[in-house]
Coordinates of C-alpha atoms and ligand atoms in Angstrom, one line a residue:
X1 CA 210.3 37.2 96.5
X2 CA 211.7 33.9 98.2
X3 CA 210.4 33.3 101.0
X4 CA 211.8 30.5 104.1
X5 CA 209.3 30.2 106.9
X6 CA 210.6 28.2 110.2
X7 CA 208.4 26.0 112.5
X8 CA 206.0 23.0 112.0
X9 CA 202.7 23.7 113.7
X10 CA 199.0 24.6 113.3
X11 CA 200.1 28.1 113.3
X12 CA 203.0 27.8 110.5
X13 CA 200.3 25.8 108.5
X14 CA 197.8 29.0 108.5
X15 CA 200.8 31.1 108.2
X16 CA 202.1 29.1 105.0
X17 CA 198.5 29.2 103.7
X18 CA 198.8 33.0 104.1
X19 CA 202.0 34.0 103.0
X20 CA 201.6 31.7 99.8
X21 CA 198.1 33.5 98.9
X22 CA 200.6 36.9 98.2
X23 CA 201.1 37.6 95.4
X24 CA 204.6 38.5 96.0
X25 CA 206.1 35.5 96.5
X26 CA 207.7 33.5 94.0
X27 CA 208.4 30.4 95.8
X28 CA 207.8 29.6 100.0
X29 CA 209.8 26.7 101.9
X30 CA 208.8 25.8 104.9
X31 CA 211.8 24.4 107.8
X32 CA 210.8 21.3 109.0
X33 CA 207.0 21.8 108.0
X34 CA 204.3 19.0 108.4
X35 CA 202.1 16.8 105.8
X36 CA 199.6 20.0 105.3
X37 CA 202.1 22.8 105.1
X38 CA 203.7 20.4 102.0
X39 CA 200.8 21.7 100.4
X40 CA 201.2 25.4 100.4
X41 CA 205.3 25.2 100.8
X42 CA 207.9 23.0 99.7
X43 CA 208.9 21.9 103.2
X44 CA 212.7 21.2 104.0
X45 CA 214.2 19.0 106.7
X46 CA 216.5 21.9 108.1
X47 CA 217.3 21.8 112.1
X48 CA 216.0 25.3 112.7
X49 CA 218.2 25.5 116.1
X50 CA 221.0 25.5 113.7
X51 CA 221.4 28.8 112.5
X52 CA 224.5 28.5 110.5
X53 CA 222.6 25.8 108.7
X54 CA 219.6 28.0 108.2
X55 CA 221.6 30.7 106.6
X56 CA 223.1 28.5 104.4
X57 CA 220.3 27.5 103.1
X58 CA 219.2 31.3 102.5
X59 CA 222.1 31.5 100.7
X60 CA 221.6 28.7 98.4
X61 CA 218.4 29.3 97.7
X62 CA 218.7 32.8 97.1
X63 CA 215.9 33.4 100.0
X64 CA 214.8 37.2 100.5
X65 CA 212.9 37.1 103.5
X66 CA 212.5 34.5 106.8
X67 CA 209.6 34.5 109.1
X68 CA 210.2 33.0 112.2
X69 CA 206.6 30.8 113.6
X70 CA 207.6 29.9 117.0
X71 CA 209.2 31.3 120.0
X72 CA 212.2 29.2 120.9
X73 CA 214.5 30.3 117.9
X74 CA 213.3 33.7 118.7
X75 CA 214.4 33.6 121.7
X76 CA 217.8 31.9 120.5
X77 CA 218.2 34.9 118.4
X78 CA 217.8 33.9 114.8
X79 CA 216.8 37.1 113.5
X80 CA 220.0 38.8 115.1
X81 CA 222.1 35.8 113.1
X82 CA 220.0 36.0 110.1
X83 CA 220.6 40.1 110.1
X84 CA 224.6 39.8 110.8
X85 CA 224.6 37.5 107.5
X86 CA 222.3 40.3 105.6
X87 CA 219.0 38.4 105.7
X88 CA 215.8 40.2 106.8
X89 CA 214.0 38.0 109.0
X90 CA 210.4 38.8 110.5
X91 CA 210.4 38.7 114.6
X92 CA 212.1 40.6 117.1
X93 CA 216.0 40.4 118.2
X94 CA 217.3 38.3 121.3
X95 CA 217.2 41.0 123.2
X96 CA 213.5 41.8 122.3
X97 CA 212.4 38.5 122.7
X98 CA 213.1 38.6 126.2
X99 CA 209.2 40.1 126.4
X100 CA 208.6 36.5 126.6
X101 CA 211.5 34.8 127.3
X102 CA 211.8 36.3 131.0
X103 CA 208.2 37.6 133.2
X104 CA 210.9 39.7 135.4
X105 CA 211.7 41.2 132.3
X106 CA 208.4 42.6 131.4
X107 CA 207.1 43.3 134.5
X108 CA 209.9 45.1 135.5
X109 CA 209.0 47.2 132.0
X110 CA 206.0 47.9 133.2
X111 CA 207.0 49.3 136.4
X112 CA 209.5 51.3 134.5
X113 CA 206.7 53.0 131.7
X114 CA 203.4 52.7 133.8
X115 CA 201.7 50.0 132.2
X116 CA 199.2 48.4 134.1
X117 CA 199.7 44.9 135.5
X118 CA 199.4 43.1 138.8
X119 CA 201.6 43.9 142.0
X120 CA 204.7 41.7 142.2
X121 CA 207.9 40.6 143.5
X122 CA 210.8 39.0 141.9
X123 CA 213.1 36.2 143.7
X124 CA 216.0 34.2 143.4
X125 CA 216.0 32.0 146.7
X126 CA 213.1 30.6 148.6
X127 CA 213.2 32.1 151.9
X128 CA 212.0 35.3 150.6
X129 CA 209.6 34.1 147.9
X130 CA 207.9 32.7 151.2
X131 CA 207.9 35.6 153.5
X132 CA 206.3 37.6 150.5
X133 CA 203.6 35.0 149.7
X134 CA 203.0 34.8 153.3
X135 CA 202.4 38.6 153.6
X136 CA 200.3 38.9 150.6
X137 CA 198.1 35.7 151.2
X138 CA 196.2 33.8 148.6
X139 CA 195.1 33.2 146.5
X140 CA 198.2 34.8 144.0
X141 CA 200.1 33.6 141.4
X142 CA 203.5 32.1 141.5
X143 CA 205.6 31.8 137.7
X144 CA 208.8 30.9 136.8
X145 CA 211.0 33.5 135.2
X146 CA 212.0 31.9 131.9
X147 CA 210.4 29.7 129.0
X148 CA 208.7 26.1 130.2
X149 CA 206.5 25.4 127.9
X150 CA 203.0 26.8 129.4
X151 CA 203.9 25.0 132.4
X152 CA 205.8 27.2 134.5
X153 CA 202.8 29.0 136.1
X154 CA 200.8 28.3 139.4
X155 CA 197.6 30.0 140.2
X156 CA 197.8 29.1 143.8
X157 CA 194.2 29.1 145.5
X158 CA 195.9 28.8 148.5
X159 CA 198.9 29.6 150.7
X160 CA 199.7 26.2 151.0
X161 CA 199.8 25.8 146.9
X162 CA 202.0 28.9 147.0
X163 CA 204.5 27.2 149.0
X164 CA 205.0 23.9 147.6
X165 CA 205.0 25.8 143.7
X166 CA 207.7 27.9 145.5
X167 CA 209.2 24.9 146.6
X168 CA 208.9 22.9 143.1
X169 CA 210.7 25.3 141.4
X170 CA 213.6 26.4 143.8
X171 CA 214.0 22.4 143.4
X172 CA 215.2 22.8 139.6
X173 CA 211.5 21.9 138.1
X174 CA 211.8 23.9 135.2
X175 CA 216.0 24.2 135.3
X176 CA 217.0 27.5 134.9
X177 CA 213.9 28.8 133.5
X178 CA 212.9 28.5 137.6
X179 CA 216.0 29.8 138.8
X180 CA 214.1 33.2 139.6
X181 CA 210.5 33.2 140.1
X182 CA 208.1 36.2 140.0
X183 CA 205.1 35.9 142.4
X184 CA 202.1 38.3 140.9
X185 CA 199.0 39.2 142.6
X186 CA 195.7 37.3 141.3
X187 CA 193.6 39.0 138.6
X188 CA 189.8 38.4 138.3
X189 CA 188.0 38.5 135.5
X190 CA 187.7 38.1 132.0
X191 CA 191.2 36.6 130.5
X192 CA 191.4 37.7 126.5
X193 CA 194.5 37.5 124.1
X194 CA 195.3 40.9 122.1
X195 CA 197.7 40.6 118.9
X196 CA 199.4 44.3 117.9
X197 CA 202.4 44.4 115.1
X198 CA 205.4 46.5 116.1
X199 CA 207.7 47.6 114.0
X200 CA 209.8 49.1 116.6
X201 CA 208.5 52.8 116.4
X202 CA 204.7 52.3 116.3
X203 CA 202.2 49.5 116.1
X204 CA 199.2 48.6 114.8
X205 CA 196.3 46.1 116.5
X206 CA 195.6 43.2 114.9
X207 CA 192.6 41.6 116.5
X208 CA 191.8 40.0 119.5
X209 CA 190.8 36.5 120.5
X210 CA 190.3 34.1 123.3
X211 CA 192.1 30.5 123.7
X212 CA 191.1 27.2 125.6
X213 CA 193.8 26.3 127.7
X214 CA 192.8 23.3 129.7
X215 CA 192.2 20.2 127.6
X216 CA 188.5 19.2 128.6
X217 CA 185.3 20.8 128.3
X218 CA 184.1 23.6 130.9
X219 CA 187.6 24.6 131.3
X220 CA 188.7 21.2 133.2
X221 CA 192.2 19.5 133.5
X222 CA 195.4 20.2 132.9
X223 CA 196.5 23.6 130.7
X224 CA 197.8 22.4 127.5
X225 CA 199.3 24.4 124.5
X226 CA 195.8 25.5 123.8
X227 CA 192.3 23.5 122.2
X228 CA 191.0 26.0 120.6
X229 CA 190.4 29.4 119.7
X230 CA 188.0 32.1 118.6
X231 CA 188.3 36.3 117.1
X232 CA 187.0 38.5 117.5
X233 CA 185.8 38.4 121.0
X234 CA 183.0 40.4 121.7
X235 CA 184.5 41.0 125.2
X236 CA 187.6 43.6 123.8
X237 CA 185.0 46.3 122.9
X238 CA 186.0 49.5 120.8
X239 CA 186.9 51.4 124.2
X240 CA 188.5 48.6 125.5
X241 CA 190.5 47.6 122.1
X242 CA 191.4 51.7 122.5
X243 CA 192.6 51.5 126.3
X244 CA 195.0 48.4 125.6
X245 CA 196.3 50.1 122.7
X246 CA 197.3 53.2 124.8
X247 CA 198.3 52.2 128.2
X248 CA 199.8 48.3 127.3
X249 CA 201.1 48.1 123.6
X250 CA 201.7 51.8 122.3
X251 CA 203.7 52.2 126.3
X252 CA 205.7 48.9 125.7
X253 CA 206.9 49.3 122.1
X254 CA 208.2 53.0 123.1
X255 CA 209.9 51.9 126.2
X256 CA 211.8 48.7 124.4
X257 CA 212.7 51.3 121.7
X258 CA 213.8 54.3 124.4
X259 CA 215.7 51.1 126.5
X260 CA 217.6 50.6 122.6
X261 CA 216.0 47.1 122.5
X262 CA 213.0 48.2 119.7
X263 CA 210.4 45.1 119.4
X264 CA 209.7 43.9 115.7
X265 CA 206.8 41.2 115.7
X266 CA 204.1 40.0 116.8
X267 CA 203.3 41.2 120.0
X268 CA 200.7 39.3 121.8
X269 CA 199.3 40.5 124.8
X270 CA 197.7 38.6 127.6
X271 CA 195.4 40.7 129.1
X272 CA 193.2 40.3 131.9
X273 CA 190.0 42.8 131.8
X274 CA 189.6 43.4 135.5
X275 CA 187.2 45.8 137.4
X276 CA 189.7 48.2 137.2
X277 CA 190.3 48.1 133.8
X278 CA 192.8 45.7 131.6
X279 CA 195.8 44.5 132.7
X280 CA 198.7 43.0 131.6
X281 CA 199.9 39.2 132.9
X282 CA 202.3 38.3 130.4
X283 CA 203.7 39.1 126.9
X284 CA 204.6 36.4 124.1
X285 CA 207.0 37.2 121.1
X286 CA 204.9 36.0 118.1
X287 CA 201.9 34.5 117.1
X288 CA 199.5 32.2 119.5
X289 CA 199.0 28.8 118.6
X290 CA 196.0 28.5 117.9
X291 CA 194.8 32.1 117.5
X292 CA 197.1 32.1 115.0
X293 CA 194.8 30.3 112.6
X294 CA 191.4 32.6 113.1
X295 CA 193.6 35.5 112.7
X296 CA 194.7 34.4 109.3
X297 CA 191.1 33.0 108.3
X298 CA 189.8 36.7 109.3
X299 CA 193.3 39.0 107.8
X300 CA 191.9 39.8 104.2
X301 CA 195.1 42.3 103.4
X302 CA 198.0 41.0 102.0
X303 CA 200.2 39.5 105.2
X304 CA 203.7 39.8 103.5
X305 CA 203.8 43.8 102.8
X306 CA 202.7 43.7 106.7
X307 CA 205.8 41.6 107.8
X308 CA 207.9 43.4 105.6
X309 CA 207.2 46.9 107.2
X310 CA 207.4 45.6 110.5
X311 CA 210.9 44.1 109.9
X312 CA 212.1 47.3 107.6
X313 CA 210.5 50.1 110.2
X314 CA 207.6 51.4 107.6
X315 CA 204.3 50.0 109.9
X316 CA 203.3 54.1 110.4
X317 CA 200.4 54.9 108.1
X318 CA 200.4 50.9 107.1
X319 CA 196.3 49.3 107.1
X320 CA 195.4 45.7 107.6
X321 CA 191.6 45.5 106.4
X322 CA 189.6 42.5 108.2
X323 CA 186.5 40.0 107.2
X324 CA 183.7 41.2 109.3
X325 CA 183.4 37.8 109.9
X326 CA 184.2 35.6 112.9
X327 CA 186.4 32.3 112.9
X328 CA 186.6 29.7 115.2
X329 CA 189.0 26.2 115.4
X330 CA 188.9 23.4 117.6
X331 CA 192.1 21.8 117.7
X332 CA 192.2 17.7 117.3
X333 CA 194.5 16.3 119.8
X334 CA 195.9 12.4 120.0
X335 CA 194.4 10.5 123.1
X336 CA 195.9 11.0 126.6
X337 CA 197.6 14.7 125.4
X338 CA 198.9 16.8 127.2
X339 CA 200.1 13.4 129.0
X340 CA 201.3 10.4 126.8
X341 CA 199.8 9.4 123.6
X342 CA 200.6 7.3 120.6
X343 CA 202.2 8.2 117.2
X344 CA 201.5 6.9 113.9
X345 CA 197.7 6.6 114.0
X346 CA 195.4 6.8 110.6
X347 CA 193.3 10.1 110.2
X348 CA 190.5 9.7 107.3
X349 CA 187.8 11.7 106.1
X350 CA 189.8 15.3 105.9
X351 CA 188.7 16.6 102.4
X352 CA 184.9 15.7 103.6
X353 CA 185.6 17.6 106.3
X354 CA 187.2 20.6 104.4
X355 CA 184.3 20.7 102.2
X356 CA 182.0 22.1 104.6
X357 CA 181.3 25.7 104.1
X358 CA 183.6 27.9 105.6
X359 CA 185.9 25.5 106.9
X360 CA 190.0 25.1 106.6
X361 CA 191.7 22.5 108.2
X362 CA 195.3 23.0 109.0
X363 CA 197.5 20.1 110.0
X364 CA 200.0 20.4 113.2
X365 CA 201.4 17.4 114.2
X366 CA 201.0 15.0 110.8
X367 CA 203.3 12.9 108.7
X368 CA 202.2 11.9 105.2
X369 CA 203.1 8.3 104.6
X370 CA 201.7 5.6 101.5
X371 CA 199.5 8.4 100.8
X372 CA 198.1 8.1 104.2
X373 CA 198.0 11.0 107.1
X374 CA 198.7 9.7 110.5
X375 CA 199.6 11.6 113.7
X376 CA 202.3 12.6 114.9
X377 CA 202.1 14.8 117.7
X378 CA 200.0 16.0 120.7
X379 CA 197.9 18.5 119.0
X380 CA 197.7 16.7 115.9
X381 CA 194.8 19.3 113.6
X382 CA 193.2 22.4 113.6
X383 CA 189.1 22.3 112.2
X384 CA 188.7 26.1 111.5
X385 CA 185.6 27.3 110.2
X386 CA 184.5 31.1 109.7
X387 CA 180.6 32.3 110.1
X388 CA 178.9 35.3 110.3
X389 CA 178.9 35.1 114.1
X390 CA 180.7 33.3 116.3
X391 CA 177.8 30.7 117.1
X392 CA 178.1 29.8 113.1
X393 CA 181.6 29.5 113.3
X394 CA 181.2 26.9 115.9
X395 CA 178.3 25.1 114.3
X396 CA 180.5 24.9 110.9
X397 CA 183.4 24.1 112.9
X398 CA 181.7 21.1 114.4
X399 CA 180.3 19.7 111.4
X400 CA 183.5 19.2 109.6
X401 CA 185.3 17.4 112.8
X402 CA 182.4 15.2 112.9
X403 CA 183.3 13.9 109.1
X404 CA 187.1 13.2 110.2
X405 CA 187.3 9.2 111.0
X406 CA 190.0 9.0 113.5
X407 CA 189.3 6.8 116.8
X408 CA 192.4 7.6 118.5
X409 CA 191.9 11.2 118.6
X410 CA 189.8 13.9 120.9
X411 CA 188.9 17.0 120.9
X412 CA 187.0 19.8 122.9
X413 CA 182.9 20.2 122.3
X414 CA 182.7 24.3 123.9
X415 CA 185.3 26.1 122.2
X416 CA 183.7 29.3 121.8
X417 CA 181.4 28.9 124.4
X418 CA 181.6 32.7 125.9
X419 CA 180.9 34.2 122.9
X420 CA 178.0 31.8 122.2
X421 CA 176.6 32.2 125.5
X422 CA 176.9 36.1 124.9
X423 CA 175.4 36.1 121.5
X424 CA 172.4 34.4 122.7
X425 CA 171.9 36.6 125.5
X426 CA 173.1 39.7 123.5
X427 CA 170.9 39.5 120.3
Ligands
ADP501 N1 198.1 37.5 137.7 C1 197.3 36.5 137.3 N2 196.1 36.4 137.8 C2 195.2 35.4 137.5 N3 195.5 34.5 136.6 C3 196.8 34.5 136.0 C4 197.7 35.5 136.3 N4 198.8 35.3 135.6 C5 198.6 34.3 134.8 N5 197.3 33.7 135.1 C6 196.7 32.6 134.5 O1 197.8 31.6 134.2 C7 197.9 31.3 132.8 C8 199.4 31.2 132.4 O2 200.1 32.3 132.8 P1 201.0 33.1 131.7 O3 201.6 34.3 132.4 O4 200.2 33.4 130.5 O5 202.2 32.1 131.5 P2 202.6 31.1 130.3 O6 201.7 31.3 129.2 O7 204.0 31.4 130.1 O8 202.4 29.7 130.9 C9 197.2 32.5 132.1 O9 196.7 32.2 130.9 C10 196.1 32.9 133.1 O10 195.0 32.1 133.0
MG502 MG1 200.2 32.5 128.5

C-alpha cells in the first residue's frame, strides 16, 4: 500500500517512523517532511493547503491511503476533498473537526449529550462577556472560539484579567478565531491528556499522557506548543481511564454520529480530573505534539490496520496491544522560543545521542544541508527515551540530550516530574 503522510513536525516524524515499520506499506512520502522524516519517508515539497495539488499528487503516484499529522488542513477539510476524488484519508471531515476548530462547538455538545465539563457562556460582543464575568467572579477562564495557535486562552486569576482578555479579543487579537469567545468556569486539579480512536460508531482508548506547556522548568513562562511529554500517567487510573471512556469519549463520538457529523480520528481529550470527577476543557482533532511521539514509542500493534478501520468504520472488536513500558521526550527548542529565535544553527552529536539505550530522537524543525543538520524552527528536536518506569525514561532521556552539541538551543530539565515525584513516593 502507498502511503502520503501530510505535516512536518515531531509528531509526523514518530508517525513516519511508525507507519514505515508496517509491513503493509510499500512505499511512504511524506508532504513537506523535515531532515529526519527523510529518513523513514521520501519527503515531497507539496503545499499541503493546496488540496488540488495534494490529490494530484495521489493520483500520480498511485497513493492508497493519506494521513493527515496536523490540525489546520483538518480543519480546512482535506479529508472531505481527498474522499470527493476517491481517496481514503485518515482524520475526521470539516465538519468533525470543528471538535477543535470551535470551543462553542463542543461545549455546546456537551450540554446537548451530558458530558461533563465546566459551566459556561458563549458571546459575541463585549458588553455581555462582562456582565457574565462580573457575575461569576474569578478566577475563570476566558477562550477564544476558533484556532489560535495555543494562544487563544486566558486563565484569568482575577476579574481584572478577565476583562482586559475580554477586551483583547473583542479587539481583533486572534481575528475571527476571537470573534466569539466562550468564558468557562475554572477547574482545579490534575490536568491530563487522553487519546481514544473513533471510527465514527465506537472508539477505542489509546493511552493517556501528560504535556509541558510553559517553556521553563516548574511550569514557568509563557505556554508554548508543548516541551515535553510523558505516557502513561499514573494519574488516569483503571477507574478513571473507565469513567472518561463512558461519560466524555463513548458520549461524544455517539452524539457527532446521531448530529450526522460522525468523528474519524484521533480524538484527544483534555481532561481535567477534578474533585468531582474528570472533566472535559477542550477537544483536539488528531494527535498531540509531543504526546504523539511516546504514544508511538509505547503502540507495539501495527498502526496502519488501526487507521485504516478508523477511516473505513471496522474499529468494533479492533485491539491495539501496548509495551508495558513507559516513554518520555523532552523537546529541544532554539533559544528565545516561543518568542524570537534564530534559524540555521549547527546541531552535532545526534547518533551519540540515539545510541543510548532506549532512546529515539525525532527531528521537528530541521533542514539537512552539506550533510550538516541545523535548525529550523522553534521546537527544533524531540529526545525520547522509553524505561521501565517513568523515572528511567527520564534518566535515559537526559542522557542522550546531554550528548547533542548544540549551543544555541534549550530545553526543559523536569519533564516528567509528577510522575517522578509519585513514583518515589508510591514505590
Ligand atoms: N476550565 C479550565 N479551568 C482551568 N484551566 C483551564 C480550563 N480550560 C483550559 N485551561 C488551561 O488552559 C490551557 C489551554 O486551554 P485549552 O482549552 O486546552 O486551549 P488551547 O489548547 O486551544 O489553547 C489548558 O491546557 C489548561 O491548562
Ligand atoms: Mg489545549
Amino acid at each position: 500500500m502507498n502511503i502520503l503522510l501530510l505535516g512536518s513536525g515531531g509528531r509526523e516524524h514518530a508517525l513516519a517512523w511508525k507507519i514505515a515499520a508496517s509491513p503493509l506499506v510499500t512505499k511512504l512520502w511524506c508532504a513537506p517532511g523535515n531532515a529526519g522524516i527523510a529518513r523513514e519517508a521520501e519527503c515531497v515539497p507539496l503545499d499541503i493547503a493546496n488540496h488540488a495539488a495534494v490529490i494530484d499528487f495521489c493520483r500520480t503516484n498511485a497513493v492508497d491511503f493519506v494521513v493527515v499529522g496536523p490540525e489546520t488542513p483538518l480543519a480546512a477539510g482535506i479529508v472531505d476533498d481527498l474522499a470527493s476524488a476517491g481517496i481514503r484519508a485518515f482524520g475526521p471531515s470539516k465538519q468533525a473537526s470543528r471538535l477543535e476548530g470551535s470551543k462553542g462547538f463542543t461545549k455546546a455538545l456537551c450540554t446537548e449529550f451530558g458530558i461533563p465539563t465546566g459551566a459556561y457562556g458563549r458571546f459575541t460582543n463585549a458588553a455581555d462577556a462582562l456582565a457574565y464575568v462580573r457575575a461569576q467572579g474569578a478566577p475563570i477562564v476566558v477562550k477564544a472560539d476558533g484556532l489560535a495557535a495555543g494562544k487563544g486562552v486566558v486563565v484569568a486569576q482575577t476579574l481584572r484579567e478577565a476583562e482586559d482578555a475580554i477586551a483583547m479579543m473583542f479587539d481583533g487579537a486572534f481575528g475571527a478565531a476571537g470573534a466569539e469567545v466562550v468564558i468557562e468556569e475554572f477547574l482545579s486539579g490534575r490536568e491530563i491528556s487522553f487519546f481514544a480512536l473513533s471510527d465514527g460508531d465506537t472508539a477505542i482508548a489509546l493511552a493517556s499522557a501528560q504535556d509541558h506547556k510553559r517553556v521553563f522548568d516548574h511550569d514557568q513562562g509563557p505556554n508554548t506548543g508543548g516541551m515535553g511529554a510523558y505516557s502513561p500517567t499514573p494519574f488516569v487510573t483503571p477507574e478513571i481511564h473507565a469513567e472518561i471512556m463512558a461519560k466524555i469519549i463513548l458520549p461524544t463520538v455517539a452524539g457527532m454520529k446521531a448530529r450526522g457529523t460522525p468523528f474519524r480520528g484521533v480524538l484527544y481529550a483534555g481532561v481535567m480530573l477534578t474533585p468531582a470527577g474528570p472533566k472535559l476543557f477542550e477537544y483536539n482533532v488528531r494527535f498531540g505534539d509531543p504526546e504523539c511521539q511516546v504514544l508511538m514509542l509505547r503502540m507495539m500493534s501495527d498502526i496502519v490496520p488501526a487507521m485504516l478501520a478508523s477511516c473505513d468504520g471496522q474499529l468494533k472488536n479492533f485491539d491495539l496491544r501496548w509495551f508495558p513500558d513507559a516513554a518520555l521526550t523532552v523537546v529541544m527548542a532554539a533559544s528565545g522560543y516561543p518568542g524570537e529565535y534564530a534559524k540555521g544553527t549547527r546541531i552535532e552529536g545526534l547518533e551519540d545521542a540515539a545510541s543510548v539505550e532506549g532512546v529515539e530522537i525525532f527531528h521537528a524543525g530541521t533542514v539537512s544541508k552539506d550533510g550538516h543538520i541545523l535548525a529550523n524552527g522553534g521546537r527544533v528536536l524531540n529526545v525520547c527515551a522509553s524505561g521501565n518506569s517513568v523515572s528511567e525514561a527520564q534518566r535515559r532521556a537526559y542522557e542522550a540530550v546531554d550528548r547533542i552539541r548544540w549551543p544555541e538551543g534549550f530545553c526543559r530539565r523536569d519533564i516528567g516530574w509528577q510522575a517522578v515525584d509519585w513514583e518515589r513516593k508510591g514505590s
